């Protein structure tokens, strides 16, 4: 079982000819809205990859439609707490190359409920996984409870903050960052990636694939990305992370899990949207075949 303490956002997409510069007003050519948030996207990716995932999160009174979409995708939503704050949302601008710029209003994501978290994890067994990202409150407390229970704790460190990563490191088995963030973390801690006190570090490098660092074996394995023409890169990292955790938690080797994850991310960038763009495992198998 995978538990995911994660954000739930309403994503408002604005298609723009190019990303605006400071002080500029720009007209969007289209607009749409869908389920998003790094946490929800990763839960949907894990469910579509075929593993059982229980999402721990919070939405306001205006967020039931997002919870319904998560449930429809196969995510267990029983531990989503009703917050007195409004549901979080994101303003996502996507340019003609599929690149984006995102502003988040955190709302209910910062109002996680300790009782809900404790209730959720009371059923967890040693060997179950806990996944976290940096868009909610209560990450450190939740990671500590999970580590004490013998769970495998994985942290997808986005949006990146070196101090938050440092605070979580004692509880982590797997840390996921992009290569810029990995450089920032190595600098902040004064340690090379292979010397970080965490068993595995996964570094995503966009179109150049990913590196899997095993700090116990002092080994690095590189997995290439699949070349595709991007329509919208929003949520590709979440698709990758969800599929990677699904594969690793099911006992796949890092090579196999990450190759599937790279295929899922490649499919997602050929589609518009975030959670809506995440492929099913059948689509991933067909792509790999
Ligand atoms: O990673 C993409 C996600 O970042 C979007 O869904 C948006 O809500 C923000 O959380």
mmCIF file of C-alpha atoms and ligand atoms in Angstrom:
data_model
loop_
_atom_site.group_PDB
_atom_site.id
_atom_site.type_symbol
_atom_site.label_atom_id
_atom_site.label_comp_id
_atom_site.label_asym_id
_atom_site.label_seq_id
_atom_site.Cartn_x
_atom_site.Cartn_y
_atom_site.Cartn_z
ATOM 1 C CA UNK A 1 0.000 0.000 0.000
ATOM 2 C CA UNK A 2 1.170 3.521 -0.776
ATOM 3 C CA UNK A 3 0.099 6.500 1.326
ATOM 4 C CA UNK A 4 0.530 9.914 -0.267
ATOM 5 C CA UNK A 5 0.321 13.102 1.804
ATOM 6 C CA UNK A 6 -0.224 15.480 -1.080
ATOM 7 C CA UNK A 7 -1.672 18.686 -2.433
ATOM 8 C CA UNK A 8 -4.965 18.857 -4.301
ATOM 9 C CA UNK A 9 -5.291 21.845 -6.659
ATOM 10 C CA UNK A 10 -7.792 23.088 -9.183
ATOM 11 C CA UNK A 11 -5.543 23.828 -12.186
ATOM 12 C CA UNK A 12 -6.616 26.786 -14.344
ATOM 13 C CA UNK A 13 -4.822 26.512 -17.681
ATOM 14 C CA UNK A 14 -4.223 29.502 -19.947
ATOM 15 C CA UNK A 15 -2.749 28.824 -23.365
ATOM 16 C CA UNK A 16 -0.497 31.789 -24.267
ATOM 17 C CA UNK A 17 1.629 32.476 -27.372
ATOM 18 C CA UNK A 18 4.644 32.965 -25.048
ATOM 19 C CA UNK A 19 5.204 33.325 -21.306
ATOM 20 C CA UNK A 20 4.726 36.960 -20.181
ATOM 21 C CA UNK A 21 7.639 39.112 -19.052
ATOM 22 C CA UNK A 22 7.438 41.303 -15.876
ATOM 23 C CA UNK A 23 4.893 44.112 -16.273
ATOM 24 C CA UNK A 24 3.349 42.626 -19.422
ATOM 25 C CA UNK A 25 -0.363 41.929 -19.994
ATOM 26 C CA UNK A 26 -1.024 39.067 -22.377
ATOM 27 C CA UNK A 27 -4.279 37.619 -23.751
ATOM 28 C CA UNK A 28 -4.727 33.836 -23.503
ATOM 29 C CA UNK A 29 -5.921 32.022 -26.625
ATOM 30 C CA UNK A 30 -7.845 29.397 -24.589
ATOM 31 C CA UNK A 31 -8.638 28.453 -21.027
ATOM 32 C CA UNK A 32 -9.552 25.200 -19.250
ATOM 33 C CA UNK A 33 -9.728 23.779 -15.732
ATOM 34 C CA UNK A 34 -8.920 20.352 -14.292
ATOM 35 C CA UNK A 35 -7.588 18.298 -11.381
ATOM 36 C CA UNK A 36 -3.989 19.076 -10.438
ATOM 37 C CA UNK A 37 -1.559 19.580 -7.584
ATOM 38 C CA UNK A 38 1.673 17.649 -7.410
ATOM 39 C CA UNK A 39 0.224 15.345 -4.766
ATOM 40 C CA UNK A 40 -3.039 14.565 -6.556
ATOM 41 C CA UNK A 41 -1.226 14.117 -9.879
ATOM 42 C CA UNK A 42 1.163 11.624 -8.307
ATOM 43 C CA UNK A 43 -1.701 9.725 -6.661
ATOM 44 C CA UNK A 44 -3.535 9.524 -9.997
ATOM 45 C CA UNK A 45 -0.328 8.339 -11.722
ATOM 46 C CA UNK A 46 0.154 5.585 -9.127
ATOM 47 C CA UNK A 47 -3.487 4.481 -9.422
ATOM 48 C CA UNK A 48 -3.285 4.440 -13.247
ATOM 49 C CA UNK A 49 -0.032 2.470 -12.945
ATOM 50 C CA UNK A 50 -2.076 -0.166 -11.118
ATOM 51 C CA UNK A 51 -1.079 0.114 -7.442
ATOM 52 C CA UNK A 52 -3.245 0.812 -4.401
ATOM 53 C CA UNK A 53 -2.866 4.396 -3.181
ATOM 54 C CA UNK A 54 -4.464 6.180 -0.243
ATOM 55 C CA UNK A 55 -4.309 9.944 -0.562
ATOM 56 C CA UNK A 56 -4.006 12.044 2.614
ATOM 57 C CA UNK A 57 -4.988 15.651 1.932
ATOM 58 C CA UNK A 58 -7.409 18.514 2.460
ATOM 59 C CA UNK A 59 -9.908 20.469 0.368
ATOM 60 C CA UNK A 60 -12.371 23.257 1.173
ATOM 61 C CA UNK A 61 -16.125 23.114 0.647
ATOM 62 C CA UNK A 62 -15.517 23.994 -3.012
ATOM 63 C CA UNK A 63 -13.271 20.984 -3.698
ATOM 64 C CA UNK A 64 -15.512 17.923 -3.794
ATOM 65 C CA UNK A 65 -15.312 17.775 -7.623
ATOM 66 C CA UNK A 66 -11.547 17.293 -7.359
ATOM 67 C CA UNK A 67 -11.952 14.482 -4.817
ATOM 68 C CA UNK A 68 -14.530 12.859 -7.119
ATOM 69 C CA UNK A 69 -12.063 12.956 -10.019
ATOM 70 C CA UNK A 70 -9.349 11.363 -7.889
ATOM 71 C CA UNK A 71 -11.762 8.608 -6.818
ATOM 72 C CA UNK A 72 -12.755 8.075 -10.450
ATOM 73 C CA UNK A 73 -9.080 7.558 -11.298
ATOM 74 C CA UNK A 74 -8.912 4.801 -8.649
ATOM 75 C CA UNK A 75 -7.381 6.724 -5.727
ATOM 76 C CA UNK A 76 -8.645 5.905 -2.215
ATOM 77 C CA UNK A 77 -9.891 9.312 -0.991
ATOM 78 C CA UNK A 78 -11.209 8.377 2.479
ATOM 79 C CA UNK A 79 -8.421 10.359 4.235
ATOM 80 C CA UNK A 80 -9.105 13.687 2.536
ATOM 81 C CA UNK A 81 -10.044 16.106 5.284
ATOM 82 C CA UNK A 82 -12.673 18.887 4.875
ATOM 83 C CA UNK A 83 -10.863 22.169 5.545
ATOM 84 C CA UNK A 84 -12.347 25.544 6.522
ATOM 85 C CA UNK A 85 -9.931 27.108 4.013
ATOM 86 C CA UNK A 86 -10.682 27.318 0.293
ATOM 87 C CA UNK A 87 -9.374 24.562 -1.940
ATOM 88 C CA UNK A 88 -5.934 25.277 -3.396
ATOM 89 C CA UNK A 89 -5.626 26.332 -7.005
ATOM 90 C CA UNK A 90 -2.922 26.907 -9.582
ATOM 91 C CA UNK A 91 -2.721 29.384 -12.451
ATOM 92 C CA UNK A 92 -0.849 27.520 -15.191
ATOM 93 C CA UNK A 93 0.305 29.385 -18.310
ATOM 94 C CA UNK A 94 1.427 27.139 -21.169
ATOM 95 C CA UNK A 95 3.287 28.541 -24.186
ATOM 96 C CA UNK A 96 3.437 27.255 -27.768
ATOM 97 C CA UNK A 97 6.476 25.033 -26.943
ATOM 98 C CA UNK A 98 4.585 23.354 -24.096
ATOM 99 C CA UNK A 99 6.664 25.133 -21.416
ATOM 100 C CA UNK A 100 4.835 26.516 -18.393
ATOM 101 C CA UNK A 101 4.826 29.041 -15.587
ATOM 102 C CA UNK A 102 2.777 28.239 -12.464
ATOM 103 C CA UNK A 103 1.507 30.294 -9.520
ATOM 104 C CA UNK A 104 -0.058 28.399 -6.634
ATOM 105 C CA UNK A 105 -2.589 29.542 -4.053
ATOM 106 C CA UNK A 106 -1.948 26.975 -1.248
ATOM 107 C CA UNK A 107 -5.315 27.272 0.585
ATOM 108 C CA UNK A 108 -6.425 24.008 2.221
ATOM 109 C CA UNK A 109 -3.150 22.227 1.340
ATOM 110 C CA UNK A 110 -1.550 24.072 4.260
ATOM 111 C CA UNK A 111 -4.329 22.929 6.616
ATOM 112 C CA UNK A 112 -3.580 19.204 6.927
ATOM 113 C CA UNK A 113 -5.183 17.581 9.937
ATOM 114 C CA UNK A 114 -2.954 15.622 12.389
ATOM 115 C CA UNK A 115 -5.872 13.372 13.384
ATOM 116 C CA UNK A 116 -6.575 12.497 9.752
ATOM 117 C CA UNK A 117 -2.875 11.724 9.214
ATOM 118 C CA UNK A 118 -2.698 9.540 12.339
ATOM 119 C CA UNK A 119 -5.888 7.708 11.386
ATOM 120 C CA UNK A 120 -4.603 7.078 7.893
ATOM 121 C CA UNK A 121 -1.224 5.768 9.013
ATOM 122 C CA UNK A 122 -2.693 3.663 11.849
ATOM 123 C CA UNK A 123 -3.452 1.013 9.220
ATOM 124 C CA UNK A 124 0.028 1.160 7.640
ATOM 125 C CA UNK A 125 2.349 -1.834 7.844
ATOM 126 C CA UNK A 126 6.157 -1.992 7.808
ATOM 127 C CA UNK A 127 7.190 -1.969 4.153
ATOM 128 C CA UNK A 128 4.257 0.199 3.047
ATOM 129 C CA UNK A 129 5.314 3.425 1.324
ATOM 130 C CA UNK A 130 4.736 7.063 2.234
ATOM 131 C CA UNK A 131 5.179 9.658 -0.496
ATOM 132 C CA UNK A 132 5.414 13.405 0.198
ATOM 133 C CA UNK A 133 5.886 16.570 -1.844
ATOM 134 C CA UNK A 134 6.486 20.156 -0.719
ATOM 135 C CA UNK A 135 2.983 21.592 -1.290
ATOM 136 C CA UNK A 136 1.383 20.618 2.052
ATOM 137 C CA UNK A 137 1.844 21.275 5.743
ATOM 138 C CA UNK A 138 2.783 18.472 8.217
ATOM 139 C CA UNK A 139 5.441 16.791 6.059
ATOM 140 C CA UNK A 140 8.025 16.289 8.804
ATOM 141 C CA UNK A 141 5.578 14.938 11.407
ATOM 142 C CA UNK A 142 4.120 12.515 8.878
ATOM 143 C CA UNK A 143 7.555 11.350 7.692
ATOM 144 C CA UNK A 144 8.606 10.720 11.302
ATOM 145 C CA UNK A 145 5.515 8.607 12.085
ATOM 146 C CA UNK A 146 6.000 6.621 8.883
ATOM 147 C CA UNK A 147 9.713 6.012 9.492
ATOM 148 C CA UNK A 148 8.975 4.848 13.062
ATOM 149 C CA UNK A 149 6.492 2.353 11.611
ATOM 150 C CA UNK A 150 9.133 0.941 9.277
ATOM 151 C CA UNK A 151 7.528 2.435 6.171
ATOM 152 C CA UNK A 152 9.568 3.402 3.107
ATOM 153 C CA UNK A 153 9.494 7.204 2.953
ATOM 154 C CA UNK A 154 9.977 8.916 -0.415
ATOM 155 C CA UNK A 155 10.122 12.684 -0.944
ATOM 156 C CA UNK A 156 9.481 14.372 -4.247
ATOM 157 C CA UNK A 157 11.159 17.673 -3.333
ATOM 158 C CA UNK A 158 9.035 20.084 -5.360
ATOM 159 C CA UNK A 159 8.566 23.003 -5.088
ATOM 160 C CA UNK A 160 12.180 22.811 -3.924
ATOM 161 C CA UNK A 161 13.432 24.157 -0.617
ATOM 162 C CA UNK A 162 16.841 22.982 0.608
ATOM 163 C CA UNK A 163 16.012 23.539 4.307
ATOM 164 C CA UNK A 164 12.866 21.397 4.046
ATOM 165 C CA UNK A 165 14.841 18.614 2.360
ATOM 166 C CA UNK A 166 17.481 18.806 5.110
ATOM 167 C CA UNK A 167 14.776 18.525 7.814
ATOM 168 C CA UNK A 168 13.268 15.439 6.148
ATOM 169 C CA UNK A 169 16.527 13.640 5.274
ATOM 170 C CA UNK A 170 16.719 11.558 8.492
ATOM 171 C CA UNK A 171 13.429 9.837 7.580
ATOM 172 C CA UNK A 172 13.915 9.298 3.846
ATOM 173 C CA UNK A 173 14.737 6.187 1.826
ATOM 174 C CA UNK A 174 14.287 7.917 -1.539
ATOM 175 C CA UNK A 175 14.744 11.579 -2.530
ATOM 176 C CA UNK A 176 13.562 12.838 -5.942
ATOM 177 C CA UNK A 177 14.730 16.180 -7.409
ATOM 178 C CA UNK A 178 15.579 17.716 -10.753
ATOM 179 C CA UNK A 179 19.213 18.358 -11.603
ATOM 180 C CA UNK A 180 19.158 22.081 -10.730
ATOM 181 C CA UNK A 181 17.710 21.271 -7.316
ATOM 182 C CA UNK A 182 20.221 18.445 -6.822
ATOM 183 C CA UNK A 183 23.015 20.963 -7.452
ATOM 184 C CA UNK A 184 21.461 23.427 -5.001
ATOM 185 C CA UNK A 185 21.091 20.729 -2.338
ATOM 186 C CA UNK A 186 24.661 19.453 -2.775
ATOM 187 C CA UNK A 187 25.881 23.046 -2.383
ATOM 188 C CA UNK A 188 23.654 23.781 0.657
ATOM 189 C CA UNK A 189 24.727 20.584 2.464
ATOM 190 C CA UNK A 190 28.314 20.596 1.227
ATOM 191 C CA UNK A 191 27.960 16.946 0.135
ATOM 192 C CA UNK A 192 27.991 15.151 -3.228
ATOM 193 C CA UNK A 193 24.791 13.246 -4.070
ATOM 194 C CA UNK A 194 26.408 9.845 -3.506
ATOM 195 C CA UNK A 195 27.364 10.984 0.007
ATOM 196 C CA UNK A 196 23.886 12.130 1.092
ATOM 197 C CA UNK A 197 22.450 10.236 4.096
ATOM 198 C CA UNK A 198 19.605 8.678 2.064
ATOM 199 C CA UNK A 199 19.686 5.263 0.363
ATOM 200 C CA UNK A 200 18.555 6.418 -3.084
ATOM 201 C CA UNK A 201 18.548 9.742 -4.877
ATOM 202 C CA UNK A 202 16.650 10.067 -8.148
ATOM 203 C CA UNK A 203 17.600 13.054 -10.297
ATOM 204 C CA UNK A 204 15.424 13.998 -13.282
ATOM 205 C CA UNK A 205 17.154 15.722 -16.220
ATOM 206 C CA UNK A 206 14.250 16.562 -18.567
ATOM 207 C CA UNK A 207 14.866 15.386 -22.126
ATOM 208 C CA UNK A 208 18.179 13.817 -21.006
ATOM 209 C CA UNK A 209 16.460 11.233 -18.807
ATOM 210 C CA UNK A 210 17.133 10.428 -15.153
ATOM 211 C CA UNK A 211 19.965 9.286 -12.885
ATOM 212 C CA UNK A 212 19.363 6.743 -10.108
ATOM 213 C CA UNK A 213 22.015 7.069 -7.399
ATOM 214 C CA UNK A 214 22.459 4.198 -4.955
ATOM 215 C CA UNK A 215 24.452 5.654 -2.052
ATOM 216 C CA UNK A 216 24.983 2.263 -0.393
ATOM 217 C CA UNK A 217 26.495 0.645 -3.485
ATOM 218 C CA UNK A 218 27.998 4.015 -4.563
ATOM 219 C CA UNK A 219 26.547 3.402 -8.040
ATOM 220 C CA UNK A 220 24.656 5.535 -10.545
ATOM 221 C CA UNK A 221 22.367 4.146 -13.243
ATOM 222 C CA UNK A 222 21.179 6.455 -16.065
ATOM 223 C CA UNK A 223 17.892 5.912 -17.897
ATOM 224 C CA UNK A 224 17.289 7.873 -21.130
ATOM 225 C CA UNK A 225 14.096 9.823 -21.852
ATOM 226 C CA UNK A 226 11.878 8.910 -24.821
ATOM 227 C CA UNK A 227 11.971 11.639 -27.493
ATOM 228 C CA UNK A 228 8.488 13.059 -28.204
ATOM 229 C CA UNK A 229 7.055 16.388 -29.361
ATOM 230 C CA UNK A 230 5.773 18.233 -26.288
ATOM 231 C CA UNK A 231 2.361 19.875 -26.252
ATOM 232 C CA UNK A 232 2.303 20.582 -22.507
ATOM 233 C CA UNK A 233 5.025 19.579 -20.028
ATOM 234 C CA UNK A 234 2.913 20.433 -16.935
ATOM 235 C CA UNK A 235 2.683 17.433 -14.631
ATOM 236 C CA UNK A 236 5.225 15.321 -16.539
ATOM 237 C CA UNK A 237 7.436 15.179 -13.439
ATOM 238 C CA UNK A 238 4.468 14.057 -11.342
ATOM 239 C CA UNK A 239 3.596 11.361 -13.869
ATOM 240 C CA UNK A 240 7.210 10.173 -13.773
ATOM 241 C CA UNK A 241 7.336 10.150 -9.962
ATOM 242 C CA UNK A 242 4.000 8.349 -9.565
ATOM 243 C CA UNK A 243 4.950 5.643 -12.052
ATOM 244 C CA UNK A 244 8.454 5.318 -10.562
ATOM 245 C CA UNK A 245 7.096 4.804 -7.022
ATOM 246 C CA UNK A 246 4.422 2.408 -8.323
ATOM 247 C CA UNK A 247 7.089 0.285 -10.014
ATOM 248 C CA UNK A 248 9.616 0.366 -7.182
ATOM 249 C CA UNK A 249 6.986 -0.432 -4.532
ATOM 250 C CA UNK A 250 5.818 -3.400 -6.641
ATOM 251 C CA UNK A 251 9.335 -4.851 -6.624
ATOM 252 C CA UNK A 252 10.470 -3.841 -10.121
ATOM 253 C CA UNK A 253 14.198 -3.153 -10.512
ATOM 254 C CA UNK A 254 15.084 0.560 -10.663
ATOM 255 C CA UNK A 255 15.870 0.138 -14.394
ATOM 256 C CA UNK A 256 12.450 -1.351 -15.200
ATOM 257 C CA UNK A 257 10.494 0.995 -12.925
ATOM 258 C CA UNK A 258 12.230 4.084 -14.294
ATOM 259 C CA UNK A 259 11.886 3.013 -17.935
ATOM 260 C CA UNK A 260 8.116 2.628 -17.456
ATOM 261 C CA UNK A 261 8.042 5.972 -15.645
ATOM 262 C CA UNK A 262 9.941 7.632 -18.512
ATOM 263 C CA UNK A 263 7.437 6.188 -21.005
ATOM 264 C CA UNK A 264 4.481 7.430 -18.933
ATOM 265 C CA UNK A 265 6.018 10.923 -18.693
ATOM 266 C CA UNK A 266 6.688 10.944 -22.454
ATOM 267 C CA UNK A 267 3.045 10.152 -23.187
ATOM 268 C CA UNK A 268 1.844 12.820 -20.728
ATOM 269 C CA UNK A 269 3.745 15.665 -22.447
ATOM 270 C CA UNK A 270 2.009 14.885 -25.745
ATOM 271 C CA UNK A 271 -1.338 15.788 -24.073
ATOM 272 C CA UNK A 272 -2.720 18.970 -22.536
ATOM 273 C CA UNK A 273 -3.528 19.116 -18.819
ATOM 274 C CA UNK A 274 -2.081 17.551 -15.677
ATOM 275 C CA UNK A 275 -4.018 14.700 -14.032
ATOM 276 C CA UNK A 276 -6.092 14.309 -17.221
ATOM 277 C CA UNK A 277 -2.901 13.780 -19.268
ATOM 278 C CA UNK A 278 -1.586 10.855 -17.179
ATOM 279 C CA UNK A 279 -1.699 7.591 -19.154
ATOM 280 C CA UNK A 280 -3.018 4.231 -17.963
ATOM 281 C CA UNK A 281 -0.649 1.272 -17.569
ATOM 282 C CA UNK A 282 -2.162 -0.232 -20.733
ATOM 283 C CA UNK A 283 -1.190 2.887 -22.697
ATOM 284 C CA UNK A 284 2.314 2.725 -21.237
ATOM 285 C CA UNK A 285 2.689 -0.971 -22.174
ATOM 286 C CA UNK A 286 1.529 -0.172 -25.739
ATOM 287 C CA UNK A 287 4.034 2.721 -25.967
ATOM 288 C CA UNK A 288 6.901 0.499 -24.762
ATOM 289 C CA UNK A 289 5.929 -2.282 -27.171
HETATM 290 O O1 LIG B 1 3.542 19.686 -11.245
HETATM 291 C C1 LIG B 1 2.417 20.287 -11.809
HETATM 292 C C2 LIG B 1 1.498 20.787 -10.735
HETATM 293 O O2 LIG B 1 2.151 21.824 -10.039
HETATM 294 C C3 LIG B 1 0.201 21.401 -11.232
HETATM 295 O O3 LIG B 1 -0.827 20.441 -11.294
HETATM 296 C C4 LIG B 1 -0.048 22.526 -10.247
HETATM 297 O O4 LIG B 1 -1.236 22.406 -9.537
HETATM 298 C C5 LIG B 1 1.165 22.559 -9.334
HETATM 299 O O5 LIG B 1 0.965 21.917 -8.144
#
